[in-house]
Tab-separated table of C-alpha atoms in Angstrom:
chain	number	residue	atom	x	y	z
A	1	MET	CA	-4.706	-0.104	7.160
A	2	ARG	CA	-4.983	3.229	8.196
A	3	VAL	CA	-1.627	4.678	6.497
A	4	HIS	CA	0.481	2.219	4.700
A	5	ALA	CA	3.865	3.391	4.343
A	6	VAL	CA	5.556	2.500	1.254
A	7	VAL	CA	9.413	2.218	1.932
A	8	GLU	CA	12.726	1.289	0.616
A	9	ASP	CA	14.628	1.049	4.238
A	10	LEU	CA	14.390	0.290	7.661
A	11	ALA	CA	15.443	3.874	8.809
A	12	THR	CA	12.612	5.309	7.248
A	13	ALA	CA	10.031	2.514	8.214
A	14	ARG	CA	10.906	3.054	11.887
A	15	ARG	CA	10.052	6.971	11.454
A	16	ALA	CA	7.157	6.281	9.922
A	17	ILE	CA	5.916	4.053	12.480
A	18	GLU	CA	6.697	6.548	15.084
A	19	ALA	CA	4.709	8.698	12.889
A	20	GLY	CA	1.533	6.234	13.184
A	21	ALA	CA	2.008	4.265	10.009
A	22	THR	CA	0.018	0.778	11.056
A	23	VAL	CA	1.569	-0.770	7.689
A	24	VAL	CA	5.017	-1.087	6.305
A	25	GLN	CA	5.276	-2.164	2.679
A	26	LEU	CA	8.991	-2.497	1.860
A	27	ARG	CA	9.186	-1.928	-1.922
A	28	VAL	CA	12.586	-2.577	-3.544
A	29	LYS	CA	13.225	-3.374	-7.072
A	30	ALA	CA	15.942	-5.891	-6.755
A	31	PRO	CA	16.238	-9.390	-6.712
A	32	THR	CA	14.807	-11.489	-4.124
A	33	ALA	CA	17.930	-12.168	-2.617
A	34	GLU	CA	18.226	-7.982	-2.105
A	35	ILE	CA	14.950	-7.917	-1.167
A	36	VAL	CA	15.511	-10.404	1.700
A	37	ALA	CA	18.573	-8.938	3.001
A	38	ARG	CA	17.467	-5.505	3.016
A	39	GLY	CA	14.158	-6.773	4.967
A	40	ARG	CA	15.691	-8.879	7.509
A	41	ASP	CA	14.937	-6.489	10.700
A	42	PHE	CA	11.475	-5.500	9.370
A	43	ARG	CA	9.701	-8.541	11.067
A	44	GLY	CA	10.416	-6.938	14.488
A	45	LEU	CA	9.089	-3.851	13.846
A	46	GLY	CA	5.622	-4.503	15.395
A	47	THR	CA	3.415	-3.596	12.631
A	48	THR	CA	1.732	-5.524	9.539
A	49	PHE	CA	4.365	-5.982	7.331
A	50	VAL	CA	4.256	-6.093	3.515
A	51	VAL	CA	6.638	-7.313	0.700
A	52	ASN	CA	6.057	-5.472	-2.560
A	53	ASP	CA	6.069	-7.614	-5.802
A	54	ASP	CA	7.740	-10.937	-4.277
A	55	VAL	CA	6.180	-13.450	-2.854
A	56	GLU	CA	9.273	-15.614	-2.461
A	57	ALA	CA	10.970	-12.849	-0.650
A	58	ALA	CA	7.866	-12.092	1.712
A	59	LEU	CA	7.683	-16.028	2.592
A	60	GLU	CA	11.087	-15.868	3.214
A	61	LEU	CA	10.891	-12.783	5.489
A	62	GLY	CA	7.666	-13.974	7.486
A	63	ALA	CA	5.787	-11.080	6.323
A	64	ASP	CA	2.411	-10.869	6.909
A	65	GLY	CA	1.457	-10.196	3.602
A	66	VAL	CA	2.555	-9.274	-0.204
A	67	HIS	CA	1.276	-6.447	-2.380
A	68	LEU	CA	1.276	-7.544	-6.229
A	69	GLY	CA	0.849	-5.262	-8.859
A	70	ARG	CA	-1.018	-5.730	-11.984
A	71	GLU	CA	1.097	-7.667	-14.049
A	72	ASP	CA	2.948	-9.716	-11.162
A	73	ALA	CA	2.853	-13.153	-10.879
A	74	GLY	CA	2.453	-14.979	-7.321
A	75	ALA	CA	-1.236	-14.544	-6.362
A	76	GLU	CA	-2.214	-18.322	-6.132
A	77	LEU	CA	0.951	-19.093	-4.191
A	78	ALA	CA	0.323	-16.482	-1.850
A	79	ARG	CA	-3.402	-17.553	-1.347
A	80	ALA	CA	-1.761	-21.145	-0.614
A	81	ARG	CA	0.417	-19.869	1.851
A	82	GLY	CA	-1.823	-17.777	3.975
A	83	LEU	CA	-0.563	-14.275	3.228
A	84	LEU	CA	-2.469	-11.426	3.290
A	85	LEU	CA	-3.192	-10.356	-0.528
A	86	GLY	CA	-2.905	-6.743	-1.570
A	87	ARG	CA	-3.613	-6.114	-5.397
A	88	SER	CA	-2.865	-2.850	-7.385
A	89	ALA	CA	-6.106	-1.335	-9.576
A	90	THR	CA	-5.760	1.629	-11.845
A	91	SER	CA	-9.249	1.356	-12.908
A	92	TYR	CA	-12.903	0.419	-11.589
A	93	ASP	CA	-12.673	-2.283	-14.179
A	94	GLU	CA	-9.838	-3.740	-12.617
A	95	ALA	CA	-10.720	-3.097	-8.925
A	96	VAL	CA	-13.669	-5.222	-9.368
A	97	THR	CA	-12.238	-8.487	-10.826
A	98	LEU	CA	-9.264	-8.716	-8.568
A	99	ASP	CA	-9.110	-11.048	-5.931
A	100	ALA	CA	-7.541	-9.664	-2.794
A	101	ASP	CA	-7.503	-8.902	1.026
A	102	TYR	CA	-7.268	-5.358	0.229
A	103	LEU	CA	-6.520	-3.024	-2.959
A	104	GLY	CA	-4.127	-0.116	-3.169
A	105	VAL	CA	-6.123	2.115	-6.043
A	106	GLY	CA	-4.655	4.964	-7.399
A	107	PRO	CA	-2.948	7.227	-8.570
A	108	VAL	CA	-5.895	9.561	-6.946
A	109	TRP	CA	-3.757	12.424	-8.085
A	110	PRO	CA	-0.745	12.962	-9.963
A	111	THR	CA	2.596	11.548	-8.552
A	112	PRO	CA	6.167	11.565	-8.927
A	113	SER	CA	6.766	8.275	-7.469
A	114	LYS	CA	5.972	6.533	-10.653
A	115	ASP	CA	6.806	7.496	-14.343
A	116	ASP	CA	4.302	4.885	-15.663
A	117	ALA	CA	1.432	5.875	-13.374
A	118	ALA	CA	-1.941	5.755	-14.919
A	119	GLU	CA	-4.199	9.072	-15.452
A	120	PRO	CA	-5.172	10.230	-11.829
A	121	LEU	CA	-8.868	8.638	-10.857
A	122	GLY	CA	-10.043	11.471	-8.517
A	123	LEU	CA	-12.021	11.229	-5.851
A	124	GLU	CA	-14.983	10.509	-7.930
A	125	GLU	CA	-14.330	7.327	-9.100
A	126	LEU	CA	-12.639	6.473	-5.954
A	127	ALA	CA	-15.674	6.823	-4.264
A	128	ARG	CA	-16.771	4.626	-7.082
A	129	ILE	CA	-14.517	1.875	-6.604
A	130	CYS	CA	-14.659	1.853	-2.687
A	131	GLY	CA	-18.570	1.385	-3.340
A	132	ALA	CA	-18.377	-1.399	-5.217
A	133	VAL	CA	-15.632	-3.780	-3.406
A	134	ALA	CA	-15.952	-5.864	-0.351
A	135	VAL	CA	-12.179	-5.618	0.516
A	136	PRO	CA	-10.574	-2.242	2.102
A	137	VAL	CA	-9.725	0.067	-0.193
A	138	VAL	CA	-6.273	2.131	0.389
A	139	ALA	CA	-6.020	5.240	-1.551
A	140	ILE	CA	-2.572	5.901	-3.501
A	141	GLY	CA	-1.087	8.536	-5.756
A	142	GLY	CA	0.113	11.996	-4.621
A	143	ILE	CA	-1.247	11.849	-1.128
A	144	ASP	CA	-0.353	13.892	1.795
A	145	ALA	CA	-1.608	15.441	5.062
A	146	SER	CA	-3.383	18.197	3.409
A	147	ASN	CA	-5.522	15.678	1.254
A	148	ALA	CA	-5.725	12.249	2.805
A	149	GLY	CA	-8.844	13.018	4.677
A	150	ASP	CA	-10.600	13.568	1.348
A	151	CYS	CA	-9.405	9.825	0.365
A	152	ILE	CA	-11.321	8.686	3.358
A	153	HIS	CA	-14.666	10.616	2.873
A	154	ALA	CA	-14.500	8.936	-0.539
A	155	GLY	CA	-14.694	5.230	1.332
A	156	ALA	CA	-11.124	4.582	0.970
A	157	SER	CA	-10.210	2.784	4.414
A	158	GLY	CA	-6.267	4.363	4.350
A	159	VAL	CA	-4.020	5.763	2.453
A	160	ALA	CA	-0.471	4.477	1.156
A	161	VAL	CA	2.300	7.166	0.765
A	162	ILE	CA	5.694	7.270	-0.083
A	163	ARG	CA	7.004	11.006	0.599
A	164	ALA	CA	4.729	11.482	3.401
A	165	ALA	CA	5.368	8.276	5.198
A	166	THR	CA	7.011	10.273	7.827
A	167	ASP	CA	4.866	12.936	8.992
A	168	PRO	CA	2.915	12.457	11.988
A	169	ALA	CA	0.196	15.001	10.448
A	170	LEU	CA	-0.500	12.448	7.730
A	171	ARG	CA	-2.036	10.011	10.563
A	172	LYS	CA	-3.889	12.741	12.468
A	173	ALA	CA	-5.488	13.794	9.240
A	174	VAL	CA	-6.748	10.007	8.461
A	175	ASP	CA	-7.616	9.556	11.857
A	176	GLU	CA	-10.180	12.759	12.104
A	177	ALA	CA	-11.236	11.600	8.927
A	178	LEU	CA	-12.233	8.583	9.884
A	179	GLY	CA	-13.765	9.444	13.137
A	180	ALA	CA	-16.065	11.682	11.164
A	181	ARG	CA	-17.712	8.898	9.137
């Protein structure tokens, strides 16, 4: 989970993998049928494939997992069907109570990708969460190659990005920070 690329299309997913993404998350805000149509070729990318918010689409696409937001249903079905289960947390209190295989925690910094984003956590709170949970933490929100290493030094296992998904400097920064642990 070093670099978790959140993408809307196959071309971006391919560029993200070329840049070093280890997980590709298809994030399409649409009905299940459209998500499935847009995600058909993701399974063959050769990396961990996760579908955002839609367990039925993840199952139909043969995805490795599903990432569910705080208000998304389907965690029980995902567990029952053996999907990797990622959950979103925007606070310490949320993070320590969620049942998940990994947590997407943030936003760490302000981010333009979500209008409804919670107040940024900052590195100190990210570190507190990383120290309190037993599952890998993927930091998200305002992350790029200039600050990804800071998230790793705070205890995150990796970073999730949208805008920086195709930047090879991001993977280099993450690898260097993990190597320095």
